[in-house]
mmCIF file with all atom_site columns, C-alpha atoms in Angstrom:
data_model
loop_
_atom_site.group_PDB
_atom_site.id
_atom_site.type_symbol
_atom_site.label_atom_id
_atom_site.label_alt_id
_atom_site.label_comp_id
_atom_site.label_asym_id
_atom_site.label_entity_id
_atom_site.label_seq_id
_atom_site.pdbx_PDB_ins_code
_atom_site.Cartn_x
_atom_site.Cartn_y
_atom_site.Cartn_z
_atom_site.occupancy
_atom_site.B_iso_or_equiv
_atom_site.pdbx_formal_charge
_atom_site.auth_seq_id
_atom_site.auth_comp_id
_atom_site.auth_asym_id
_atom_site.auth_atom_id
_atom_site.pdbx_PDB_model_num
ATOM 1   C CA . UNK A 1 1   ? 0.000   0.000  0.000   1.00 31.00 ? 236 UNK A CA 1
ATOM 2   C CA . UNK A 1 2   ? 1.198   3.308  -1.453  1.00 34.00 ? 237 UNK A CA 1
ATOM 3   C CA . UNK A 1 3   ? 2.427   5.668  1.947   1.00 33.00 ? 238 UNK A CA 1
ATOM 4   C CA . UNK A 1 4   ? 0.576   9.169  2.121   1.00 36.00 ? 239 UNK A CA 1
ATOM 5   C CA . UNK A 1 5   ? 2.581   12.169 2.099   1.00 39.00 ? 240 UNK A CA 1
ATOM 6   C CA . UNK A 1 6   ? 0.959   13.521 5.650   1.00 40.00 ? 241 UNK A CA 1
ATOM 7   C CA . UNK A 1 7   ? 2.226   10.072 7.341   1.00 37.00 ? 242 UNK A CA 1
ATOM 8   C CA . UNK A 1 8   ? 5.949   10.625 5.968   1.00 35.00 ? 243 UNK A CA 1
ATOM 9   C CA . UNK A 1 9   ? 7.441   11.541 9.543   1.00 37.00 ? 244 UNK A CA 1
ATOM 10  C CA . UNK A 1 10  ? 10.754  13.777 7.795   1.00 45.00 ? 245 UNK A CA 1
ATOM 11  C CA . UNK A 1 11  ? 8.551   15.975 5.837   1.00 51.00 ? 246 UNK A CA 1
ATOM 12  C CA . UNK A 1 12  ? 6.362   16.800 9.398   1.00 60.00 ? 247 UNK A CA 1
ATOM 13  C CA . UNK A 1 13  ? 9.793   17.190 11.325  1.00 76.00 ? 248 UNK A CA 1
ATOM 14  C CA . UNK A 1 14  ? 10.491  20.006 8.760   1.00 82.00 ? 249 UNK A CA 1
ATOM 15  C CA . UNK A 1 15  ? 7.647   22.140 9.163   1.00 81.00 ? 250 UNK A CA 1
ATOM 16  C CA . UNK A 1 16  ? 4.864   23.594 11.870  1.00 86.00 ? 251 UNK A CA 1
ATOM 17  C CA . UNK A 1 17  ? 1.853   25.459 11.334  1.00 87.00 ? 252 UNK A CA 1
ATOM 18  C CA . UNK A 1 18  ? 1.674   28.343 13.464  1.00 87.00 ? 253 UNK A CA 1
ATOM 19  C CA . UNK A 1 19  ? -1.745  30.358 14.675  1.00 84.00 ? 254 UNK A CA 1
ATOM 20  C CA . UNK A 1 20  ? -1.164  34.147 15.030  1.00 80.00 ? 255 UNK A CA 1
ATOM 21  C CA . UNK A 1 21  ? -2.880  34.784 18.592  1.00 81.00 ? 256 UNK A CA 1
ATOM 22  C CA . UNK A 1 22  ? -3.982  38.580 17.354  1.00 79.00 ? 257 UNK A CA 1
ATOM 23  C CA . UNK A 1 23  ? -5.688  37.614 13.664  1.00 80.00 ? 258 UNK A CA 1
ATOM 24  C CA . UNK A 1 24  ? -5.914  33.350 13.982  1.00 83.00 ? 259 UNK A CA 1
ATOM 25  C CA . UNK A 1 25  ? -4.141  33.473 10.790  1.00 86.00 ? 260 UNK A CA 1
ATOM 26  C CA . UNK A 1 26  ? -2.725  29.970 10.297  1.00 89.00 ? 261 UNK A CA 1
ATOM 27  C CA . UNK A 1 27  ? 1.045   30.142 8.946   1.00 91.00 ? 262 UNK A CA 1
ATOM 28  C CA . UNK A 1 28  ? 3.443   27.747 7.934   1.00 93.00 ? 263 UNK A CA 1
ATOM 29  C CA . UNK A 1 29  ? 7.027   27.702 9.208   1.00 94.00 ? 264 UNK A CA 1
ATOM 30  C CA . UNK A 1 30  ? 10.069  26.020 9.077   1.00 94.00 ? 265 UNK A CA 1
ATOM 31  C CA . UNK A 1 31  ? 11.427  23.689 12.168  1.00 93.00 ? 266 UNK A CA 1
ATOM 32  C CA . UNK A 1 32  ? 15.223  23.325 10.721  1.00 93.00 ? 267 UNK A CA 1
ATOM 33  C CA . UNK A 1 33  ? 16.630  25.557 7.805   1.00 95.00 ? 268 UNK A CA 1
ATOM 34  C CA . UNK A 1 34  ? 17.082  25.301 4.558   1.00 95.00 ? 269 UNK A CA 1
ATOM 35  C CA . UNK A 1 35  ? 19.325  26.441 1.687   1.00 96.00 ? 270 UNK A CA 1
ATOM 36  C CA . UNK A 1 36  ? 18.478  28.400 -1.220  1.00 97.00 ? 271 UNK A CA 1
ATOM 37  C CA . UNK A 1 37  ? 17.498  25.961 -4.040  1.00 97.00 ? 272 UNK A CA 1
ATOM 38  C CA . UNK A 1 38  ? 16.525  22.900 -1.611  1.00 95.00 ? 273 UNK A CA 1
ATOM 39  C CA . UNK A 1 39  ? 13.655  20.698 -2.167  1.00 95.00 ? 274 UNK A CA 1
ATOM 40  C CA . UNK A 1 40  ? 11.535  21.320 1.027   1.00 94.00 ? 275 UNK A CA 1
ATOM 41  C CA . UNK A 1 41  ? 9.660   18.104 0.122   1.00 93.00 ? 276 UNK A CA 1
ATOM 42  C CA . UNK A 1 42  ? 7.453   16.948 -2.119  1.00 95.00 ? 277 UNK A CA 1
ATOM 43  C CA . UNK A 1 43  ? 3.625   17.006 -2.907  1.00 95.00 ? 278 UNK A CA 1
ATOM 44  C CA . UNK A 1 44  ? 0.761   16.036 -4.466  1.00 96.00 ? 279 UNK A CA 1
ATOM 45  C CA . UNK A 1 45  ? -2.165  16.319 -5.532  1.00 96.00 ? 280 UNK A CA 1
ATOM 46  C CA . UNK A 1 46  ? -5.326  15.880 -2.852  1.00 95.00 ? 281 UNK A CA 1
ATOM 47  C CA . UNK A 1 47  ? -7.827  16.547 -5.123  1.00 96.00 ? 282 UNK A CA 1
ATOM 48  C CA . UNK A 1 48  ? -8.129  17.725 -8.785  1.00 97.00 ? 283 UNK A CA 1
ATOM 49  C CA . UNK A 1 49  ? -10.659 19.795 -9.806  1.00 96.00 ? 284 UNK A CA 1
ATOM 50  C CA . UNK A 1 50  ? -11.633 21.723 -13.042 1.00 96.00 ? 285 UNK A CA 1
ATOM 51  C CA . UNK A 1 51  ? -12.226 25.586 -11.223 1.00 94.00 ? 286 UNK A CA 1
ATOM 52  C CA . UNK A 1 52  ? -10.270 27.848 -9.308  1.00 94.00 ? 287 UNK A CA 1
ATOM 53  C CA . UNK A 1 53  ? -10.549 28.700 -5.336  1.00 93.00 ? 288 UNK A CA 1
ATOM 54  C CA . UNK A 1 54  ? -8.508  30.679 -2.910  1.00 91.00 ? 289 UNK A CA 1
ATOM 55  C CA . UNK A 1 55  ? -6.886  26.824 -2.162  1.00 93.00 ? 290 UNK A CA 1
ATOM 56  C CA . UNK A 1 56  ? -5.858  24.900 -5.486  1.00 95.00 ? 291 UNK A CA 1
ATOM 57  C CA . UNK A 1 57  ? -3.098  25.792 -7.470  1.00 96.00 ? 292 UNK A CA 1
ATOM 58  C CA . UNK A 1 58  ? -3.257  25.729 -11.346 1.00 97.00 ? 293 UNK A CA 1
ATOM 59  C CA . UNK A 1 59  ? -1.623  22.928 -13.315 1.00 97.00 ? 294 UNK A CA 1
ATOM 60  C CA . UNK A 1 60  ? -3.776  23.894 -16.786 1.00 97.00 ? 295 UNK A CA 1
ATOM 61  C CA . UNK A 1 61  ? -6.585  26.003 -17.901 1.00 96.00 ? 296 UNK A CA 1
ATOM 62  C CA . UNK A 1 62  ? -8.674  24.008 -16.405 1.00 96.00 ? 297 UNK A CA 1
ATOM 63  C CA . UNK A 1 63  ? -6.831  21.954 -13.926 1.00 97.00 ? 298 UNK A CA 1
ATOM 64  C CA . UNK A 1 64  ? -6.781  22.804 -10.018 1.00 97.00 ? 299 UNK A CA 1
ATOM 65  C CA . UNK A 1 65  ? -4.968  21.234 -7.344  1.00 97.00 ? 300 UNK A CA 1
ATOM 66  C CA . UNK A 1 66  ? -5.431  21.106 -3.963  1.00 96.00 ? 301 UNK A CA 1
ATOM 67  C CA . UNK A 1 67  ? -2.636  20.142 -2.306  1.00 96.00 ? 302 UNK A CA 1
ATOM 68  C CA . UNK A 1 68  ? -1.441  17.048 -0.136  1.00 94.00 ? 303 UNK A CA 1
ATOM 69  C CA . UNK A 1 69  ? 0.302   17.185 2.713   1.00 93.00 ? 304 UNK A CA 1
ATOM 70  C CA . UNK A 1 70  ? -2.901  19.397 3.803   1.00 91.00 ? 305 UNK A CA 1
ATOM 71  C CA . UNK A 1 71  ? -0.800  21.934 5.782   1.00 90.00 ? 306 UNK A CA 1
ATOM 72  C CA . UNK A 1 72  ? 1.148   23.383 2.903   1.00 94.00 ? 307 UNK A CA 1
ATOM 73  C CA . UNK A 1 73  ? -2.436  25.122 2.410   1.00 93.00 ? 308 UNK A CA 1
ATOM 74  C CA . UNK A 1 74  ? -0.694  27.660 5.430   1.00 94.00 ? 309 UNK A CA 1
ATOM 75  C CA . UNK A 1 75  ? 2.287   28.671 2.935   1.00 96.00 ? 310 UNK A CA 1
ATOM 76  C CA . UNK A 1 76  ? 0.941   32.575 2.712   1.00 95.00 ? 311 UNK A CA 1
ATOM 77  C CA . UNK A 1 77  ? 1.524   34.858 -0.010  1.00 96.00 ? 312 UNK A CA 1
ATOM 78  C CA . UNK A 1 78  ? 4.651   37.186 -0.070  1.00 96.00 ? 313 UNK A CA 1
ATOM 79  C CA . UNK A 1 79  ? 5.674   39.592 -2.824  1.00 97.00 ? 314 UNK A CA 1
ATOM 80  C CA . UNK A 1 80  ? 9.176   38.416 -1.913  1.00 97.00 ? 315 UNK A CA 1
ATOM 81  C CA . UNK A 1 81  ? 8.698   34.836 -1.092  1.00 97.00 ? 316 UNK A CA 1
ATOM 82  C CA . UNK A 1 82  ? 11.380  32.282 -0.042  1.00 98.00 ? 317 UNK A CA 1
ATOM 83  C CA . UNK A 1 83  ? 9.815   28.958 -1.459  1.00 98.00 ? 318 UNK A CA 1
ATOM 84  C CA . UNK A 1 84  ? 8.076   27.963 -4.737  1.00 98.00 ? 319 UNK A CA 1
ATOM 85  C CA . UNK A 1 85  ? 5.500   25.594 -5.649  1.00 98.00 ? 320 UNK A CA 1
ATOM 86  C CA . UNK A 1 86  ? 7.083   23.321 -8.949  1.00 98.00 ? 321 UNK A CA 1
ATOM 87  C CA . UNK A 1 87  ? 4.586   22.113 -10.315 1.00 97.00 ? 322 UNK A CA 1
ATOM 88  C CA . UNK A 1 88  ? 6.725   20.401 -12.724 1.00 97.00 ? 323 UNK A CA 1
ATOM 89  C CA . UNK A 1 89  ? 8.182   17.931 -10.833 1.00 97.00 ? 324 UNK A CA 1
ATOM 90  C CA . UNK A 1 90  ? 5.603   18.533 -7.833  1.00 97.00 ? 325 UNK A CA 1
ATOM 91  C CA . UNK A 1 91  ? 8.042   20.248 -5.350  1.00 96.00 ? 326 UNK A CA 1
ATOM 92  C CA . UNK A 1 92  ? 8.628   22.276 -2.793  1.00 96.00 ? 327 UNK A CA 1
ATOM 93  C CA . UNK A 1 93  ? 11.526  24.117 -2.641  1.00 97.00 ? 328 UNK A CA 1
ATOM 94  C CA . UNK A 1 94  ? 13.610  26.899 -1.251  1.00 97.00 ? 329 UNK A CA 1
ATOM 95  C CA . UNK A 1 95  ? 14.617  30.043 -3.617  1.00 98.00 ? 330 UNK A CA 1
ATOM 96  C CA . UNK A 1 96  ? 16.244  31.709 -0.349  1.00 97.00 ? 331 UNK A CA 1
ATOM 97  C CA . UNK A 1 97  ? 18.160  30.399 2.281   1.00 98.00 ? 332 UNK A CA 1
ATOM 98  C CA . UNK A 1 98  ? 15.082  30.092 5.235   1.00 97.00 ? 333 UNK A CA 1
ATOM 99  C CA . UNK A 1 99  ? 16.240  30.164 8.740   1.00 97.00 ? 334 UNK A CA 1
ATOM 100 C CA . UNK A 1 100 ? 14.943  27.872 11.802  1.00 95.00 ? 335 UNK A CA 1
ATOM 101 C CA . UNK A 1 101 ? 11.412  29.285 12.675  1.00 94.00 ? 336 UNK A CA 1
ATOM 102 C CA . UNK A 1 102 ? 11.011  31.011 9.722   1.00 96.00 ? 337 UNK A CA 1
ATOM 103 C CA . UNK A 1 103 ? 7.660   31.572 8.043   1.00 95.00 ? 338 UNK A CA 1
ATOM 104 C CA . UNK A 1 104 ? 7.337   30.048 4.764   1.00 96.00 ? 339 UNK A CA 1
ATOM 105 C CA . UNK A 1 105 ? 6.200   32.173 1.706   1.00 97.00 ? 340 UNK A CA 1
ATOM 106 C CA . UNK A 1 106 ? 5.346   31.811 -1.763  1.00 96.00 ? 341 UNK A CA 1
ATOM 107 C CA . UNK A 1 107 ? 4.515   34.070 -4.337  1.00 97.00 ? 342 UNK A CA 1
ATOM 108 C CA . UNK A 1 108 ? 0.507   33.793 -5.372  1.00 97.00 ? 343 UNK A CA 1
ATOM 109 C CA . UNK A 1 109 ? 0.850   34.495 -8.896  1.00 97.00 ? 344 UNK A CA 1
ATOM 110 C CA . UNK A 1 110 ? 3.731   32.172 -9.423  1.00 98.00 ? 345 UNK A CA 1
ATOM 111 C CA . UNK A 1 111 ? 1.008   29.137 -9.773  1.00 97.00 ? 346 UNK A CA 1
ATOM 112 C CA . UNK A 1 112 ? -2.060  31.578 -10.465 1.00 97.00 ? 347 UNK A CA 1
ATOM 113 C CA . UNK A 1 113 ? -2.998  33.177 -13.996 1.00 97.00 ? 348 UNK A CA 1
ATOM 114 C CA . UNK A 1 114 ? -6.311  34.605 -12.661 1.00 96.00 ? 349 UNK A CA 1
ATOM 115 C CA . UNK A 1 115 ? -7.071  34.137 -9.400  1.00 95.00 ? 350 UNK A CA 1
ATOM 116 C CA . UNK A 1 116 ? -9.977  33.032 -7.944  1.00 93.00 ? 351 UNK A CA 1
ATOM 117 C CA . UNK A 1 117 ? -10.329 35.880 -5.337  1.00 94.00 ? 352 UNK A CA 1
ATOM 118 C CA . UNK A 1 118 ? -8.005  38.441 -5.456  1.00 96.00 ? 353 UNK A CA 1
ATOM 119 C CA . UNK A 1 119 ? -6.639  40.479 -2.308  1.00 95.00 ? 354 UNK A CA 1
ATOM 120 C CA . UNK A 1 120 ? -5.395  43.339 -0.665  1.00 96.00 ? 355 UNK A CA 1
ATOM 121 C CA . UNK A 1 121 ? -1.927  42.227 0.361   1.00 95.00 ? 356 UNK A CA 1
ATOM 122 C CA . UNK A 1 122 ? -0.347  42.919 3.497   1.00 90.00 ? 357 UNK A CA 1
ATOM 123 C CA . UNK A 1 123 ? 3.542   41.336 3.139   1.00 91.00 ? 358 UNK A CA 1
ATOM 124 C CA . UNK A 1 124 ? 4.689   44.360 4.163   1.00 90.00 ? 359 UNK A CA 1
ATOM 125 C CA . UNK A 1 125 ? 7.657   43.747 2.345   1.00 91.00 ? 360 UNK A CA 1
ATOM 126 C CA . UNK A 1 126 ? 9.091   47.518 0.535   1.00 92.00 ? 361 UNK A CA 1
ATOM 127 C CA . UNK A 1 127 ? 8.323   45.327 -3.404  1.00 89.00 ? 362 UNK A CA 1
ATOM 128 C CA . UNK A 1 128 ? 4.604   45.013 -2.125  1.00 95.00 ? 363 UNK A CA 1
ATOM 129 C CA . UNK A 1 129 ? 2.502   45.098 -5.332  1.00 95.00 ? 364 UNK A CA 1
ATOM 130 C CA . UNK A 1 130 ? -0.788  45.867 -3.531  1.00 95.00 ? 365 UNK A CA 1
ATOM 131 C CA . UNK A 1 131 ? -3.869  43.904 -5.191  1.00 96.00 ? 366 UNK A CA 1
ATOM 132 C CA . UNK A 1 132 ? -2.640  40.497 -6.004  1.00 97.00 ? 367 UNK A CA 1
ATOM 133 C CA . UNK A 1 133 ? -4.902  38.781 -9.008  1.00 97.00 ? 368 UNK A CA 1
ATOM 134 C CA . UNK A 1 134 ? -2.592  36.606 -10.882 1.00 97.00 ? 369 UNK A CA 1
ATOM 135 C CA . UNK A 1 135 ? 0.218   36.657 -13.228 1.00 97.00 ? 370 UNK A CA 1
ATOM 136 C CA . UNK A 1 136 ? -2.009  37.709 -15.878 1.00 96.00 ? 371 UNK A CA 1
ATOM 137 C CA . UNK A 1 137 ? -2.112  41.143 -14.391 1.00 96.00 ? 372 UNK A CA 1
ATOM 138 C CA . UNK A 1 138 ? 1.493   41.674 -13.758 1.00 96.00 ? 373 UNK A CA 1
ATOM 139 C CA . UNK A 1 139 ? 3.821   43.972 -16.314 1.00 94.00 ? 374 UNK A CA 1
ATOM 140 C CA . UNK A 1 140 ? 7.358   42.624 -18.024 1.00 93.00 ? 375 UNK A CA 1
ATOM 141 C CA . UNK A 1 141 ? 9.102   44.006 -15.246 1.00 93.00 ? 376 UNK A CA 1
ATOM 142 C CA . UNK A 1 142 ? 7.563   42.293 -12.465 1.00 93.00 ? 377 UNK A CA 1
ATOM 143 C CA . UNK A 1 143 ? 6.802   38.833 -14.517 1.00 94.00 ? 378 UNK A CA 1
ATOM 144 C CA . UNK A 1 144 ? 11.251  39.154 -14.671 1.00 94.00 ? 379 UNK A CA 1
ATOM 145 C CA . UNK A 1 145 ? 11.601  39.515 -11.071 1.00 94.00 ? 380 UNK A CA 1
ATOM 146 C CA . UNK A 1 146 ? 9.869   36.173 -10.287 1.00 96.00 ? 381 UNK A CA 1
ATOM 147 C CA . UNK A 1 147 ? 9.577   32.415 -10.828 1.00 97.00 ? 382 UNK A CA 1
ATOM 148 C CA . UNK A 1 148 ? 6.814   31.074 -12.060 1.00 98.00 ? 383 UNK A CA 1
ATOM 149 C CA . UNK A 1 149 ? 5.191   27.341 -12.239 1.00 97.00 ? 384 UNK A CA 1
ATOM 150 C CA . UNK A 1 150 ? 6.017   25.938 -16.593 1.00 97.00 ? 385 UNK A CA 1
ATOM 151 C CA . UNK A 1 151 ? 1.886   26.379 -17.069 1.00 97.00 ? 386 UNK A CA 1
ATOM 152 C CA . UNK A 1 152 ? 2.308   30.199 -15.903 1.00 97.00 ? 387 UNK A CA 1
ATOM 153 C CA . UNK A 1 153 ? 5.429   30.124 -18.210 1.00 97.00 ? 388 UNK A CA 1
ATOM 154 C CA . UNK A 1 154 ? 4.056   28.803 -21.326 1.00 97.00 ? 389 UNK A CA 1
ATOM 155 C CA . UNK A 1 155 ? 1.016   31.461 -20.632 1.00 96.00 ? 390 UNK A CA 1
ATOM 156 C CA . UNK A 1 156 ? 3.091   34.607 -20.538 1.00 95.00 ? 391 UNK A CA 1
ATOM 157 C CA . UNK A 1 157 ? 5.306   33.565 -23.866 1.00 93.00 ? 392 UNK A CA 1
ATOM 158 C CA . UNK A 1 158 ? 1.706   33.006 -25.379 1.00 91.00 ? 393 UNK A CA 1
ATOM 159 C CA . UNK A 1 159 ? 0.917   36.623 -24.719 1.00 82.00 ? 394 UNK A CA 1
ATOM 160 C CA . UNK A 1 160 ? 4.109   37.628 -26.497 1.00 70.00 ? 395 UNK A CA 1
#
């Protein structure tokens, strides 16, 4: 019998999802650190599903993952993150060096053409882009300053 992802005890010694006392936002954070380019550990897919929500990430036009282990559904958005989703080769991995106790972030539109539902962000980081739809909103510039999943790729060069 194939082993789920949420039982494999290394990837749960890696990570801990964290409640913020003030808003009870859930957050995802690292136990032990991690070097820039790392694989984190791997996922799945939970579920597969043919529409957006504010959970799945995009794989196609018209294919949406929700994602197993369950708790990388706490990786919040950052408009300087320190992890990507691959989608690829179903990943997770570090594009900074991430420090014991540090939260883990990834970039929204990096997995997103058109979001779901859209947001105010809050990073707080000094790059903060404001409203975050989707990479099919974001100029040259700022589609250059990120990473994005092949799908998102292959969906920019199309708008060439």
């Amino acid at each position: 019998m194939k082993q789920s992802i949420d039982a494999i005890p290394s990837a749960t010694n890696t990570m801990k999802v964290r409640t913020d006392a003030i808003t009870g936002q859930h957050a995802l954070h690292a136990t032990i650190a991690f070097k820039k380019g790392e694989t984190i550990l791997p996922f799945a897919a939970r579920t597969t599903q043919n529409f957006p929500t504010y959970l799945t990430v995009q794989l196609a036009d018209d294919v949406h993952i929700t994602l197993s282990p369950s708790w990388l559904q706490y990786v919040n958005h950052s408009c300087k993150p320190n992890t990507f989703f691959d989608t690829d080769n179903m990943l997770f991995v570090a594009l900074e060096d991430i420090t014991q106790g540090e939260e883990f972030t990834f970039f929204y539109p990096s997995t997103e053409w058109k979001m779901a539902q859209p947001f105010l962000c809050r990073c707080g980081q000094p790059t903060c882009l404001g409203e975050i739809k989707g990479a099919a909103y974001l100029n040259e510039v700022l589609r250059k300053q990120h990473r994005f999943t092949g799908y998102v790729t292959a969906k920019i060069r199309q708008e060439l």
